PDB file of C-alpha atoms in Angstrom:
ATOM      1  CA  ASN S  13     -33.910  -4.992  21.001  1.00  0.00           C
ATOM      2  CA  ALA S  14     -31.038  -7.127  21.216  1.00  0.00           C
ATOM      3  CA  GLY S  15     -28.846  -6.402  18.255  1.00  0.00           C
ATOM      4  CA  VAL S  16     -26.298  -8.720  18.401  1.00  0.00           C
ATOM      5  CA  THR S  17     -24.760 -10.504  22.020  1.00  0.00           C
ATOM      6  CA  GLN S  18     -22.446 -12.663  22.766  1.00  0.00           C
ATOM      7  CA  THR S  19     -21.082 -14.514  25.469  1.00  0.00           C
ATOM      8  CA  PRO S  20     -19.456 -14.715  27.618  1.00  0.00           C
ATOM      9  CA  LYS S  21     -18.051 -11.310  28.166  1.00  0.00           C
ATOM     10  CA  PHE S  22     -14.799 -12.276  30.193  1.00  0.00           C
ATOM     11  CA  ARG S  23     -12.244 -15.876  30.014  1.00  0.00           C
ATOM     12  CA  ILE S  24      -9.058 -16.989  31.047  1.00  0.00           C
ATOM     13  CA  LEU S  25      -7.727 -20.166  29.528  1.00  0.00           C
ATOM     14  CA  LYS S  26      -4.908 -21.781  30.151  1.00  0.00           C
ATOM     15  CA  ILE S  27      -2.554 -22.830  26.940  1.00  0.00           C
ATOM     16  CA  GLY S  28      -4.014 -25.688  24.969  1.00  0.00           C
ATOM     17  CA  GLN S  29      -7.548 -25.421  26.406  1.00  0.00           C
ATOM     18  CA  SER S  30      -9.910 -25.529  23.684  1.00  0.00           C
ATOM     19  CA  MET S  31     -13.232 -23.069  24.068  1.00  0.00           C
ATOM     20  CA  THR S  32     -16.386 -21.627  21.686  1.00  0.00           C
ATOM     21  CA  LEU S  33     -16.644 -17.902  22.180  1.00  0.00           C
ATOM     22  CA  GLN S  34     -21.124 -17.580  21.189  1.00  0.00           C
ATOM     23  CA  CYS S  35     -22.495 -14.648  18.936  1.00  0.00           C
ATOM     24  CA  ALA S  36     -26.354 -14.390  18.564  1.00  0.00           C
ATOM     25  CA  GLN S  37     -28.190 -11.677  16.203  1.00  0.00           C
ATOM     26  CA  ASP S  38     -31.516 -11.222  16.835  1.00  0.00           C
ATOM     27  CA  MET S  39     -31.537  -9.174  12.812  1.00  0.00           C
ATOM     28  CA  ASN S  40     -32.118 -11.214  10.449  1.00  0.00           C
ATOM     29  CA  HIS S  41     -29.115 -10.682   8.488  1.00  0.00           C
ATOM     30  CA  ASN S  42     -27.093 -12.313   5.859  1.00  0.00           C
ATOM     31  CA  TYR S  43     -23.323 -11.892   6.855  1.00  0.00           C
ATOM     32  CA  MET S  44     -21.875 -12.251   9.930  1.00  0.00           C
ATOM     33  CA  TYR S  45     -17.632 -11.372  11.154  1.00  0.00           C
ATOM     34  CA  TRP S  46     -15.788 -12.837  13.792  1.00  0.00           C
ATOM     35  CA  TYR S  47     -12.746 -10.140  14.209  1.00  0.00           C
ATOM     36  CA  ARG S  48     -10.084  -9.644  16.754  1.00  0.00           C
ATOM     37  CA  GLN S  49      -8.765  -6.296  18.243  1.00  0.00           C
ATOM     38  CA  ASP S  50      -5.360  -5.687  19.616  1.00  0.00           C
ATOM     39  CA  PRO S  51      -4.534  -2.970  21.446  1.00  0.00           C
ATOM     40  CA  GLY S  52      -3.273  -0.116  19.011  1.00  0.00           C
ATOM     41  CA  MET S  53      -3.643  -2.751  15.558  1.00  0.00           C
ATOM     42  CA  GLY S  54      -7.484  -2.208  15.059  1.00  0.00           C
ATOM     43  CA  LEU S  55     -10.266  -4.551  13.574  1.00  0.00           C
ATOM     44  CA  LYS S  56      -8.312  -7.971  12.311  1.00  0.00           C
ATOM     45  CA  LEU S  57     -10.389 -10.111  10.272  1.00  0.00           C
ATOM     46  CA  ILE S  58     -10.923 -13.888  11.218  1.00  0.00           C
ATOM     47  CA  TYR S  59     -13.821 -15.472   9.648  1.00  0.00           C
ATOM     48  CA  TYR S  60     -16.940 -14.676   7.777  1.00  0.00           C
ATOM     49  CA  SER S  61     -20.224 -15.820   6.399  1.00  0.00           C
ATOM     50  CA  VAL S  62     -22.396 -14.985   3.977  1.00  0.00           C
ATOM     51  CA  GLY S  63     -25.799 -17.307   5.551  1.00  0.00           C
ATOM     52  CA  ALA S  64     -26.212 -20.385   6.984  1.00  0.00           C
ATOM     53  CA  GLY S  65     -24.036 -23.077   5.793  1.00  0.00           C
ATOM     54  CA  ILE S  66     -21.448 -20.231   3.968  1.00  0.00           C
ATOM     55  CA  THR S  67     -18.163 -19.330   5.479  1.00  0.00           C
ATOM     56  CA  ASP S  68     -14.557 -17.870   4.506  1.00  0.00           C
ATOM     57  CA  LYS S  69     -11.837 -17.369   5.986  1.00  0.00           C
ATOM     58  CA  GLY S  70     -10.202 -13.258   7.165  1.00  0.00           C
ATOM     59  CA  GLU S  71      -6.791 -12.376   7.611  1.00  0.00           C
ATOM     60  CA  VAL S  72      -6.533 -14.179  10.329  1.00  0.00           C
ATOM     61  CA  PRO S  73      -8.067 -17.685  10.589  1.00  0.00           C
ATOM     62  CA  ASN S  74      -5.182 -19.842  12.067  1.00  0.00           C
ATOM     63  CA  GLY S  75      -6.003 -21.603  15.093  1.00  0.00           C
ATOM     64  CA  TYR S  76      -9.828 -20.407  14.618  1.00  0.00           C
ATOM     65  CA  ASN S  77     -12.375 -22.692  13.149  1.00  0.00           C
ATOM     66  CA  VAL S  78     -16.816 -21.461  12.616  1.00  0.00           C
ATOM     67  CA  SER S  79     -19.793 -22.320  11.755  1.00  0.00           C
ATOM     68  CA  ARG S  80     -23.032 -21.625  10.129  1.00  0.00           C
ATOM     69  CA  SER S  81     -25.733 -24.097  10.788  1.00  0.00           C
ATOM     70  CA  THR S  82     -29.121 -21.096  11.513  1.00  0.00           C
ATOM     71  CA  THR S  83     -29.098 -17.456  10.307  1.00  0.00           C
ATOM     72  CA  GLU S  84     -29.157 -16.248  13.986  1.00  0.00           C
ATOM     73  CA  ASP S  85     -26.214 -18.061  15.517  1.00  0.00           C
ATOM     74  CA  PHE S  86     -22.028 -17.916  14.434  1.00  0.00           C
ATOM     75  CA  PRO S  87     -19.328 -19.355  16.853  1.00  0.00           C
ATOM     76  CA  LEU S  88     -16.346 -19.501  16.444  1.00  0.00           C
ATOM     77  CA  ARG S  89     -13.550 -22.010  18.148  1.00  0.00           C
ATOM     78  CA  LEU S  90     -10.334 -22.420  19.093  1.00  0.00           C
ATOM     79  CA  GLU S  91      -9.006 -25.137  19.334  1.00  0.00           C
ATOM     80  CA  LEU S  92      -5.293 -26.193  21.332  1.00  0.00           C
ATOM     81  CA  ALA S  93      -5.486 -22.447  22.941  1.00  0.00           C
ATOM     82  CA  ALA S  94      -2.445 -20.322  22.264  1.00  0.00           C
ATOM     83  CA  PRO S  95      -1.155 -16.933  24.047  1.00  0.00           C
ATOM     84  CA  SER S  96      -0.960 -15.436  21.210  1.00  0.00           C
ATOM     85  CA  GLN S  97      -4.751 -15.884  21.189  1.00  0.00           C
ATOM     86  CA  THR S  98      -4.929 -13.426  24.301  1.00  0.00           C
ATOM     87  CA  SER S  99      -7.494 -10.301  22.529  1.00  0.00           C
ATOM     88  CA  VAL S 100     -10.527  -9.091  22.503  1.00  0.00           C
ATOM     89  CA  TYR S 101     -13.230 -10.341  19.964  1.00  0.00           C
ATOM     90  CA  PHE S 102     -16.227  -8.735  18.585  1.00  0.00           C
ATOM     91  CA  CYS S 103     -18.901 -11.150  16.451  1.00  0.00           C
ATOM     92  CA  ALA S 104     -20.676  -8.018  13.818  1.00  0.00           C
ATOM     93  CA  SER S 105     -23.365  -8.569  11.197  1.00  0.00           C
ATOM     94  CA  ARG S 106     -25.037  -6.128   7.985  1.00  0.00           C
ATOM     95  CA  PRO S 107     -27.519  -7.338   6.028  1.00  0.00           C
ATOM     96  CA  GLY S 108     -25.653  -8.050   2.776  1.00  0.00           C
ATOM     97  CA  THR S 109     -23.085  -6.092   0.939  1.00  0.00           C
ATOM     98  CA  GLY S 110     -24.901  -3.448  -1.178  1.00  0.00           C
ATOM     99  CA  THR S 111     -25.645   0.175  -0.520  1.00  0.00           C
ATOM    100  CA  GLY S 112     -22.685   0.626   2.044  1.00  0.00           C
ATOM    101  CA  GLN S 113     -24.724  -1.417   4.997  1.00  0.00           C
ATOM    102  CA  PRO S 114     -23.109  -0.798   8.049  1.00  0.00           C
ATOM    103  CA  GLN S 115     -21.768  -3.362  10.206  1.00  0.00           C
ATOM    104  CA  HIS S 116     -23.485  -3.802  14.255  1.00  0.00           C
ATOM    105  CA  PHE S 117     -20.962  -5.124  16.766  1.00  0.00           C
ATOM    106  CA  GLY S 118     -21.431  -7.212  20.012  1.00  0.00           C
ATOM    107  CA  ASP S 119     -19.670  -5.723  23.266  1.00  0.00           C
ATOM    108  CA  GLY S 120     -17.136  -8.301  23.025  1.00  0.00           C
ATOM    109  CA  THR S 121     -15.408 -11.178  24.501  1.00  0.00           C
ATOM    110  CA  ARG S 122     -12.534 -10.471  26.454  1.00  0.00           C
ATOM    111  CA  LEU S 123     -10.049 -13.448  26.002  1.00  0.00           C
ATOM    112  CA  SER S 124      -6.453 -13.859  27.967  1.00  0.00           C
ATOM    113  CA  ILE S 125      -4.239 -17.955  27.455  1.00  0.00           C
ATOM    114  CA  LEU S 126      -2.502 -18.226  30.502  1.00  0.00           C
TER     115      LEU S 126
ATOM    116  CA  SER Y  28      -0.889  -4.685  -0.060  1.00  0.00           C
ATOM    117  CA  GLN Y  29      -4.071  -2.858   1.085  1.00  0.00           C
ATOM    118  CA  LYS Y  30      -3.498  -0.281   4.419  1.00  0.00           C
ATOM    119  CA  ILE Y  31      -4.904   2.087   6.286  1.00  0.00           C
ATOM    120  CA  GLU Y  32      -3.855   4.818   8.125  1.00  0.00           C
ATOM    121  CA  GLN Y  33      -5.309   7.254  10.731  1.00  0.00           C
ATOM    122  CA  ASN Y  34      -3.006  10.385  11.254  1.00  0.00           C
ATOM    123  CA  SER Y  35      -2.719   9.510  15.204  1.00  0.00           C
ATOM    124  CA  GLU Y  36      -2.871   7.355  17.336  1.00  0.00           C
ATOM    125  CA  ALA Y  37      -4.129   9.911  20.797  1.00  0.00           C
ATOM    126  CA  LEU Y  38      -5.807  13.560  19.351  1.00  0.00           C
ATOM    127  CA  ASN Y  39      -5.995  16.062  23.267  1.00  0.00           C
ATOM    128  CA  ILE Y  40      -8.466  19.006  22.112  1.00  0.00           C
ATOM    129  CA  GLN Y  41     -10.468  21.179  24.344  1.00  0.00           C
ATOM    130  CA  GLU Y  42     -14.028  21.731  24.597  1.00  0.00           C
ATOM    131  CA  GLY Y  43     -15.635  23.840  22.163  1.00  0.00           C
ATOM    132  CA  LYS Y  44     -13.529  23.274  19.360  1.00  0.00           C
ATOM    133  CA  THR Y  45     -13.761  21.713  16.260  1.00  0.00           C
ATOM    134  CA  ALA Y  46     -12.096  17.718  16.595  1.00  0.00           C
ATOM    135  CA  THR Y  47     -10.479  16.789  12.790  1.00  0.00           C
ATOM    136  CA  LEU Y  48      -9.610  12.507  11.981  1.00  0.00           C
ATOM    137  CA  THR Y  49      -7.752  11.852   9.467  1.00  0.00           C
ATOM    138  CA  CYS Y  50      -8.066   8.154   7.534  1.00  0.00           C
ATOM    139  CA  ASN Y  51      -5.594   7.370   4.689  1.00  0.00           C
ATOM    140  CA  TYR Y  52      -5.203   4.236   2.603  1.00  0.00           C
ATOM    141  CA  THR Y  53      -3.593   2.960   0.014  1.00  0.00           C
ATOM    142  CA  ASN Y  54      -3.651  -0.033  -3.261  1.00  0.00           C
ATOM    143  CA  TYR Y  55      -7.991   0.328  -1.656  1.00  0.00           C
ATOM    144  CA  SER Y  56     -10.329   1.200  -4.332  1.00  0.00           C
ATOM    145  CA  PRO Y  57     -13.640   1.800  -1.550  1.00  0.00           C
ATOM    146  CA  ALA Y  58     -17.262   2.744  -3.262  1.00  0.00           C
ATOM    147  CA  TYR Y  59     -18.096   3.569   0.045  1.00  0.00           C
ATOM    148  CA  LEU Y  60     -16.011   4.723   3.379  1.00  0.00           C
ATOM    149  CA  GLN Y  61     -17.728   4.761   7.249  1.00  0.00           C
ATOM    150  CA  TRP Y  62     -16.970   6.177  10.408  1.00  0.00           C
ATOM    151  CA  TYR Y  63     -17.502   3.946  13.693  1.00  0.00           C
ATOM    152  CA  ARG Y  64     -17.700   5.492  17.524  1.00  0.00           C
ATOM    153  CA  GLN Y  65     -16.318   2.940  19.827  1.00  0.00           C
ATOM    154  CA  ASP Y  66     -16.389   3.841  23.753  1.00  0.00           C
ATOM    155  CA  PRO Y  67     -14.110   1.688  26.086  1.00  0.00           C
ATOM    156  CA  GLY Y  68     -15.485  -2.059  26.577  1.00  0.00           C
ATOM    157  CA  ARG Y  69     -17.182  -1.839  23.692  1.00  0.00           C
ATOM    158  CA  GLY Y  70     -18.160  -2.482  20.333  1.00  0.00           C
ATOM    159  CA  PRO Y  71     -17.848   0.171  17.398  1.00  0.00           C
ATOM    160  CA  VAL Y  72     -21.265   1.778  16.506  1.00  0.00           C
ATOM    161  CA  PHE Y  73     -21.979   3.204  13.148  1.00  0.00           C
ATOM    162  CA  LEU Y  74     -21.270   7.032  12.830  1.00  0.00           C
ATOM    163  CA  LEU Y  75     -21.720   8.329   8.871  1.00  0.00           C
ATOM    164  CA  LEU Y  76     -21.236   6.412   5.595  1.00  0.00           C
ATOM    165  CA  ILE Y  77     -20.062   8.427   2.449  1.00  0.00           C
ATOM    166  CA  ARG Y  78     -20.235   6.602  -1.182  1.00  0.00           C
ATOM    167  CA  GLU Y  79     -17.112   7.376  -3.713  1.00  0.00           C
ATOM    168  CA  ASN Y  80     -18.914   9.783  -5.549  1.00  0.00           C
ATOM    169  CA  GLU Y  81     -20.260  12.375  -2.235  1.00  0.00           C
ATOM    170  CA  LYS Y  82     -17.959  15.057  -1.681  1.00  0.00           C
ATOM    171  CA  GLU Y  83     -18.753  15.880   1.662  1.00  0.00           C
ATOM    172  CA  LYS Y  84     -21.927  13.774   3.915  1.00  0.00           C
ATOM    173  CA  ARG Y  85     -23.258  15.871   7.232  1.00  0.00           C
ATOM    174  CA  LYS Y  86     -25.279  15.030   9.969  1.00  0.00           C
ATOM    175  CA  GLU Y  87     -26.022  16.964  13.671  1.00  0.00           C
ATOM    176  CA  ARG Y  88     -22.032  18.529  14.537  1.00  0.00           C
ATOM    177  CA  LEU Y  89     -20.456  15.581  12.710  1.00  0.00           C
ATOM    178  CA  LYS Y  90     -18.861  15.984   9.157  1.00  0.00           C
ATOM    179  CA  VAL Y  91     -17.484  13.522   6.715  1.00  0.00           C
ATOM    180  CA  THR Y  92     -15.146  14.765   3.127  1.00  0.00           C
ATOM    181  CA  PHE Y  93     -14.196  11.787   1.116  1.00  0.00           C
ATOM    182  CA  ASP Y  94     -11.514  12.059  -1.903  1.00  0.00           C
ATOM    183  CA  THR Y  95     -10.809   9.472  -3.721  1.00  0.00           C
ATOM    184  CA  THR Y  96      -7.798  11.319  -5.518  1.00  0.00           C
ATOM    185  CA  LEU Y  97      -5.943  12.059  -2.432  1.00  0.00           C
ATOM    186  CA  LYS Y  98      -7.367   8.658  -1.113  1.00  0.00           C
ATOM    187  CA  GLN Y  99      -8.694  10.352   2.254  1.00  0.00           C
ATOM    188  CA  SER Y 100     -11.061  11.316   4.389  1.00  0.00           C
ATOM    189  CA  LEU Y 101     -11.069  13.951   7.014  1.00  0.00           C
ATOM    190  CA  PHE Y 102     -14.372  13.612   9.916  1.00  0.00           C
ATOM    191  CA  HIS Y 103     -14.501  16.319  11.768  1.00  0.00           C
ATOM    192  CA  ILE Y 104     -16.665  16.761  15.466  1.00  0.00           C
ATOM    193  CA  THR Y 105     -17.344  20.915  15.333  1.00  0.00           C
ATOM    194  CA  ALA Y 106     -18.526  22.120  19.134  1.00  0.00           C
ATOM    195  CA  SER Y 107     -16.567  19.097  20.696  1.00  0.00           C
ATOM    196  CA  GLN Y 108     -17.698  17.861  23.846  1.00  0.00           C
ATOM    197  CA  PRO Y 109     -16.376  15.682  26.683  1.00  0.00           C
ATOM    198  CA  ALA Y 110     -19.050  13.332  26.001  1.00  0.00           C
ATOM    199  CA  ASP Y 111     -17.370  13.075  22.049  1.00  0.00           C
ATOM    200  CA  SER Y 112     -14.653  11.626  23.701  1.00  0.00           C
ATOM    201  CA  ALA Y 113     -13.586   7.988  22.322  1.00  0.00           C
ATOM    202  CA  THR Y 114     -12.189   5.646  19.060  1.00  0.00           C
ATOM    203  CA  TYR Y 115     -13.153   6.288  16.373  1.00  0.00           C
ATOM    204  CA  LEU Y 116     -12.640   3.842  13.066  1.00  0.00           C
ATOM    205  CA  CYS Y 117     -12.878   4.302  10.002  1.00  0.00           C
ATOM    206  CA  ALA Y 118     -13.892   1.438   7.786  1.00  0.00           C
ATOM    207  CA  LEU Y 119     -13.373   0.781   3.754  1.00  0.00           C
ATOM    208  CA  ASP Y 120     -16.243  -1.040   1.513  1.00  0.00           C
ATOM    209  CA  ASN Y 121     -15.772  -1.801  -1.892  1.00  0.00           C
ATOM    210  CA  TYR Y 122     -18.769  -3.617  -2.245  1.00  0.00           C
ATOM    211  CA  GLY Y 123     -16.497  -6.945  -0.893  1.00  0.00           C
ATOM    212  CA  GLN Y 124     -17.589  -9.697   1.375  1.00  0.00           C
ATOM    213  CA  ASN Y 125     -15.468  -7.538   4.128  1.00  0.00           C
ATOM    214  CA  PHE Y 126     -14.649  -4.654   5.188  1.00  0.00           C
ATOM    215  CA  VAL Y 127     -10.825  -3.133   5.809  1.00  0.00           C
ATOM    216  CA  PHE Y 128     -10.926  -0.840   9.611  1.00  0.00           C
ATOM    217  CA  GLY Y 129      -8.292   1.475  10.426  1.00  0.00           C
ATOM    218  CA  PRO Y 130      -6.534   1.372  13.634  1.00  0.00           C
ATOM    219  CA  GLY Y 131      -8.227   4.305  15.279  1.00  0.00           C
ATOM    220  CA  THR Y 132      -7.639   7.673  16.856  1.00  0.00           C
ATOM    221  CA  ARG Y 133      -8.483   7.904  20.806  1.00  0.00           C
ATOM    222  CA  LEU Y 134      -9.827  11.293  21.016  1.00  0.00           C
ATOM    223  CA  SER Y 135      -9.466  13.191  24.356  1.00  0.00           C
ATOM    224  CA  VAL Y 136     -12.329  15.840  24.875  1.00  0.00           C
ATOM    225  CA  LEU Y 137     -11.110  18.163  27.927  1.00  0.00           C
ATOM    226  CA  PRO Y 138     -13.469  20.420  29.919  1.00  0.00           C
TER     227      PRO Y 138
END
């Protein structure tokens, strides 16, 4: 029972480089989310998707892009990496918004920009 | 703007005692409030959900209360154990597309 899988687990980038953080879920969930977590700051929403082909900005979208071509996958793209993007990135999914359904999280990607 | 606070960044208690964590919010009307546990190097894991019309919810040694007048939720762990040491996050949900998470409280249960 894989749940939400994130790759890679760790990555070091140089300033100005680009990369894609991968997220896949096998629970057939419609909603998927990308968060970043900085020490003492909680989870900040970057982008979310309510289904294949539909994405929307969260609280901190600048410097990131997403796509959702399938129900299962929700990759996060960093263009022109900056030191401020050093963080731990979490992907999550949930079936929908009814009856308070909880989010299911992956174990994160730890990204350092040097 | 919406704001969520959790009572302290860190809480130390002795094994066997009851741990009480607080979640306060402003400028928000949640339909649900959820609590998650996060261990170092792992993603958050869902623990409990309480609805706006519920006062209290229990699950084994966990108890959550929700006071929409005070805009506060209390999360209790009774008979705490060192294995309960983790960071606990509250999250608010109002049927919207996304949640709003608190900053978390790091709980340490000392043997």
